[in-house]
PDB file of C-alpha atoms in Angstrom:
ATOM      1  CA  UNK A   1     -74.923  25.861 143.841  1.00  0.00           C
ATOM      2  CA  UNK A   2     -74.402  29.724 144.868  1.00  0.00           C
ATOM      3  CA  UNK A   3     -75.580  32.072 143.018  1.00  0.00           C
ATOM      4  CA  UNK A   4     -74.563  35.959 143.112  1.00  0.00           C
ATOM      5  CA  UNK A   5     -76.286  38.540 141.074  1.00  0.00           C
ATOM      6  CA  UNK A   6     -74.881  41.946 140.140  1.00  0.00           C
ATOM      7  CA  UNK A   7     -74.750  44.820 138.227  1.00  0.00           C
ATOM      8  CA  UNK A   8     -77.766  46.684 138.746  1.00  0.00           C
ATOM      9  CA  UNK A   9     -78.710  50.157 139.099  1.00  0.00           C
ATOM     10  CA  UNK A  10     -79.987  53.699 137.969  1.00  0.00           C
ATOM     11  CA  UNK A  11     -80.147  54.287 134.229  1.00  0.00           C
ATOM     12  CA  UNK A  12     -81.713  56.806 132.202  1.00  0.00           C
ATOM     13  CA  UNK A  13     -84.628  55.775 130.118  1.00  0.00           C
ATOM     14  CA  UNK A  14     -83.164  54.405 126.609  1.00  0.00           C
ATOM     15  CA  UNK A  15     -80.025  52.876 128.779  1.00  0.00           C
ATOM     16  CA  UNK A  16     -78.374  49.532 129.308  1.00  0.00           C
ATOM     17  CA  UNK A  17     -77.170  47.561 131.689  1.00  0.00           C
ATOM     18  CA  UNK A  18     -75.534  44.053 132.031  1.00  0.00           C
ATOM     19  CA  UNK A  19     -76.519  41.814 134.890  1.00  0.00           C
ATOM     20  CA  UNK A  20     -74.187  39.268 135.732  1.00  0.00           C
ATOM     21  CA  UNK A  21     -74.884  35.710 137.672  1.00  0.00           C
ATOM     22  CA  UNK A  22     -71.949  34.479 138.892  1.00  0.00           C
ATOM     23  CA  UNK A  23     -72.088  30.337 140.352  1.00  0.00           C
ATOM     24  CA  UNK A  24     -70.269  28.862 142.659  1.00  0.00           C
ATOM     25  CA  UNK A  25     -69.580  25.834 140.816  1.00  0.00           C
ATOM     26  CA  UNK A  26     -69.615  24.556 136.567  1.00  0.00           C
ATOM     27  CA  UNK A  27     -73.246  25.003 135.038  1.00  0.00           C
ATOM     28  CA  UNK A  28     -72.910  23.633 132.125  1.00  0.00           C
ATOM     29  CA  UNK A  29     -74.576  20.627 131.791  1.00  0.00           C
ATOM     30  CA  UNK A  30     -76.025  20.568 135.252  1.00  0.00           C
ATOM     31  CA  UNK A  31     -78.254  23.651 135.603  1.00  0.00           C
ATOM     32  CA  UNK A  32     -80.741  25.587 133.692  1.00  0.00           C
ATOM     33  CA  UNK A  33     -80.275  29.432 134.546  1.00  0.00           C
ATOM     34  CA  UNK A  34     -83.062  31.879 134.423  1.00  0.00           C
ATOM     35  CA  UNK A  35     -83.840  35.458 135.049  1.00  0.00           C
ATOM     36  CA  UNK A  36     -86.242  36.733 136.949  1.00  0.00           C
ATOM     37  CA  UNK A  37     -87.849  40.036 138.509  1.00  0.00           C
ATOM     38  CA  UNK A  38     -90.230  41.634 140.692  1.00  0.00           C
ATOM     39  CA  UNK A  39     -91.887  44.896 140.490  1.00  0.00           C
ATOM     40  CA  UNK A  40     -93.023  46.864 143.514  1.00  0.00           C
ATOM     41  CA  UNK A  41     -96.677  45.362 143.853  1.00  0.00           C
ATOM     42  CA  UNK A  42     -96.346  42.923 141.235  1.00  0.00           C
ATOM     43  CA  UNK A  43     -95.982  39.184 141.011  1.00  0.00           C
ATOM     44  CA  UNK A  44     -91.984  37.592 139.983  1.00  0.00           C
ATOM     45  CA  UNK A  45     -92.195  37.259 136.718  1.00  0.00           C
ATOM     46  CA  UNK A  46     -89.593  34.758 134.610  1.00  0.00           C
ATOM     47  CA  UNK A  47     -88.029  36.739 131.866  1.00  0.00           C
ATOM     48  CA  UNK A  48     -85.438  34.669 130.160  1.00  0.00           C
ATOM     49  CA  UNK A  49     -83.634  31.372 130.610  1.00  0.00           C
ATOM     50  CA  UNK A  50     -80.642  29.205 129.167  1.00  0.00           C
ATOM     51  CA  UNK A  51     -80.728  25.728 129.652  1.00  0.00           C
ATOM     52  CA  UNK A  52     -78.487  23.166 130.671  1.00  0.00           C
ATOM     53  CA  UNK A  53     -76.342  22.646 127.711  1.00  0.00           C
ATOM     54  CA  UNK A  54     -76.816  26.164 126.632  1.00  0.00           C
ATOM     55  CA  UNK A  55     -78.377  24.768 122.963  1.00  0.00           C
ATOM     56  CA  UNK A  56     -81.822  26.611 124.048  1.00  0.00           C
ATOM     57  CA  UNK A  57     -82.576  30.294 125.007  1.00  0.00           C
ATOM     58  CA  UNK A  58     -86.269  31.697 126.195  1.00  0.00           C
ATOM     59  CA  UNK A  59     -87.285  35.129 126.162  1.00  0.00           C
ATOM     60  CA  UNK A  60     -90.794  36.046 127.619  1.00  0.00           C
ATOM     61  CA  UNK A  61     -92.714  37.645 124.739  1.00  0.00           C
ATOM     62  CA  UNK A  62     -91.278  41.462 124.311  1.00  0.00           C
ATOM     63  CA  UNK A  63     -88.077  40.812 125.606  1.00  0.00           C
ATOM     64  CA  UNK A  64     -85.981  39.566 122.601  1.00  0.00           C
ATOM     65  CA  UNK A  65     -84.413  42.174 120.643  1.00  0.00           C
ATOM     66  CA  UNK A  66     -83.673  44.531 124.351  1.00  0.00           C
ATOM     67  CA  UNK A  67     -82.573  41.532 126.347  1.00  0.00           C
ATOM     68  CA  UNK A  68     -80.104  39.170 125.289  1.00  0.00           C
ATOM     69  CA  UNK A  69     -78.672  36.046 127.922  1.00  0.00           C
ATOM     70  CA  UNK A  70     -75.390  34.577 127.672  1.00  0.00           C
ATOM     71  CA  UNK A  71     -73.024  32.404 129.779  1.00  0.00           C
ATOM     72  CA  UNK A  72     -69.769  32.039 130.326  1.00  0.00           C
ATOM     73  CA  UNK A  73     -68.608  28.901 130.885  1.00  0.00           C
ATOM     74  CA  UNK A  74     -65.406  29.549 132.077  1.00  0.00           C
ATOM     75  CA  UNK A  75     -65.871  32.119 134.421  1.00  0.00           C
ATOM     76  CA  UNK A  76     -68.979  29.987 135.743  1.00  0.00           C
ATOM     77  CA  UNK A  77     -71.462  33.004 135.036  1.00  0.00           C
ATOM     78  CA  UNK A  78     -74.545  34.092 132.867  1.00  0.00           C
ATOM     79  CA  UNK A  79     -75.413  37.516 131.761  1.00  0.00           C
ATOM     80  CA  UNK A  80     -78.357  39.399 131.071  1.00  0.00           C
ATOM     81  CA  UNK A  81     -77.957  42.392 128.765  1.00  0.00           C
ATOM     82  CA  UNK A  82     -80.333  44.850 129.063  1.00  0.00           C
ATOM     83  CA  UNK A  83     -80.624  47.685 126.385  1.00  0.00           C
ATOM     84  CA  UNK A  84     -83.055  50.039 125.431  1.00  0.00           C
ATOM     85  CA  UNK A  85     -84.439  50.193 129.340  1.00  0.00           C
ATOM     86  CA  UNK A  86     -87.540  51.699 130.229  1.00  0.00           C
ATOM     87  CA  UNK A  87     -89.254  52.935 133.201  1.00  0.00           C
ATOM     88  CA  UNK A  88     -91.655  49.830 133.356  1.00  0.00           C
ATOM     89  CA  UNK A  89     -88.264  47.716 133.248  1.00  0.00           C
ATOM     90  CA  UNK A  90     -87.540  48.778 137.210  1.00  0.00           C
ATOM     91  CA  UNK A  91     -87.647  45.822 139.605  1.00  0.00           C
ATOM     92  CA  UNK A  92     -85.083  43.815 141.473  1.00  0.00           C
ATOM     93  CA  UNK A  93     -83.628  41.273 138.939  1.00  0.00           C
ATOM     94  CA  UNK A  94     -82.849  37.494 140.619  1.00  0.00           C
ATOM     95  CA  UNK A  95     -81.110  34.935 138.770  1.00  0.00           C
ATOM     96  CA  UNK A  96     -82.003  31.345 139.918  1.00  0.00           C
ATOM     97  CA  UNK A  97     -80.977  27.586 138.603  1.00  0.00           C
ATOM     98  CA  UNK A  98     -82.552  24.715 138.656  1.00  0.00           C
ATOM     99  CA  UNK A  99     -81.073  20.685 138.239  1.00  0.00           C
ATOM    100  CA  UNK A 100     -84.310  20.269 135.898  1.00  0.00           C
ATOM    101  CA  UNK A 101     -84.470  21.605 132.214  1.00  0.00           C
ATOM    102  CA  UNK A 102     -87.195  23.884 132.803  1.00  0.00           C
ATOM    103  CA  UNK A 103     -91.072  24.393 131.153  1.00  0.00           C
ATOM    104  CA  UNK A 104     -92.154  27.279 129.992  1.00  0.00           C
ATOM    105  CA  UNK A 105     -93.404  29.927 130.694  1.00  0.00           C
ATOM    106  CA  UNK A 106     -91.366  30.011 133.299  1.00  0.00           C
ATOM    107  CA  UNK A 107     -91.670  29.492 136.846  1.00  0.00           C
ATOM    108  CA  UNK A 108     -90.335  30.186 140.571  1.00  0.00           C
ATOM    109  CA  UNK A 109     -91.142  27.064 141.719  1.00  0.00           C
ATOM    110  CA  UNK A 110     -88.642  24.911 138.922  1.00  0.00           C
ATOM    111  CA  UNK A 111     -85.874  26.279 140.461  1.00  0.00           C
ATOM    112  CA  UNK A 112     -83.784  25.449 143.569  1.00  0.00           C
ATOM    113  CA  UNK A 113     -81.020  27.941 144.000  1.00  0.00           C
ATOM    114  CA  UNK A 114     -81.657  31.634 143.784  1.00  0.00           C
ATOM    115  CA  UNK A 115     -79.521  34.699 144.040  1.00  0.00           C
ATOM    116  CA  UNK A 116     -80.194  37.444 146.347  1.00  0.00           C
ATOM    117  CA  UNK A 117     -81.394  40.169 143.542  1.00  0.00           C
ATOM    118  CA  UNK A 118     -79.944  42.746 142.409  1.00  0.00           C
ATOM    119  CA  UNK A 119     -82.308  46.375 141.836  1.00  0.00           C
ATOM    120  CA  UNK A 120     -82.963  47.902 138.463  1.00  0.00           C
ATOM    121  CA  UNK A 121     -84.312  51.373 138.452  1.00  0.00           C
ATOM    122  CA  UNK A 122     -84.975  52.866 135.312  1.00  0.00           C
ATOM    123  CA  UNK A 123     -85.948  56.620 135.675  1.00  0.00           C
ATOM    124  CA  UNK A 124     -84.647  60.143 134.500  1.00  0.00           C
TER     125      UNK A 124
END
């Protein structure tokens, strides 16, 4: 599967934004889709997944209640919205799948198929 991430950019402190993950082919039922990012000088950290048949959502602890994932299944394509950004929120955001249902916390190396990122800068 292809995957293409979009909809980042620069957004005031307090802002949103919606990432979207577009695949090249039907998820449901055959991939797990996470998000992902990476901060300048920081390790890729897994921030929120949906698995396979979409009955189980992950947040990493802090997340839930600014970030919420859904999917589309007819348009093939998961979203992450963002609300309530802050500065410490900036990083390029990568959406990735993965033919396994996932562990958590998560982790790069579960999944396959990775998007090319998309950058989040949150600053006034």
């Amino acid at each position: 599967v292809q995957l293409q991430a979009s909809g980042g950019g620069l957004v005031q402190p307090g802002g949103s934004l919606r990432l979207s993950c577009a695949a090249s082919e039907p998820t449901l039922g055959r991939y797990a889709i996470a998000w992902f990012r990476q901060a300048p000088g920081k390790e890729r950290e897994g921030i929120s997944s949906i698995t396979k048949s979409v009955s189980s959502i992950y947040y990493v602890e802090g997340m839930q209640g600014r970030f919420t994932i859904s999917k589309d299944n007819a348009k093939n394509t998961v979203y992450l919205q963002m609300n309530s950004l802050k500065p410490e929120d900036t990083a390029v955001y990568y959406c990735a799948a993965s033919s396994w249902e996932v562990s958590i916390p998560l982790r790069g190396a579960d999944f396959e198929f990775w998007g090319q990122g998309t950058q989040v800068t949150v600053s006034s």
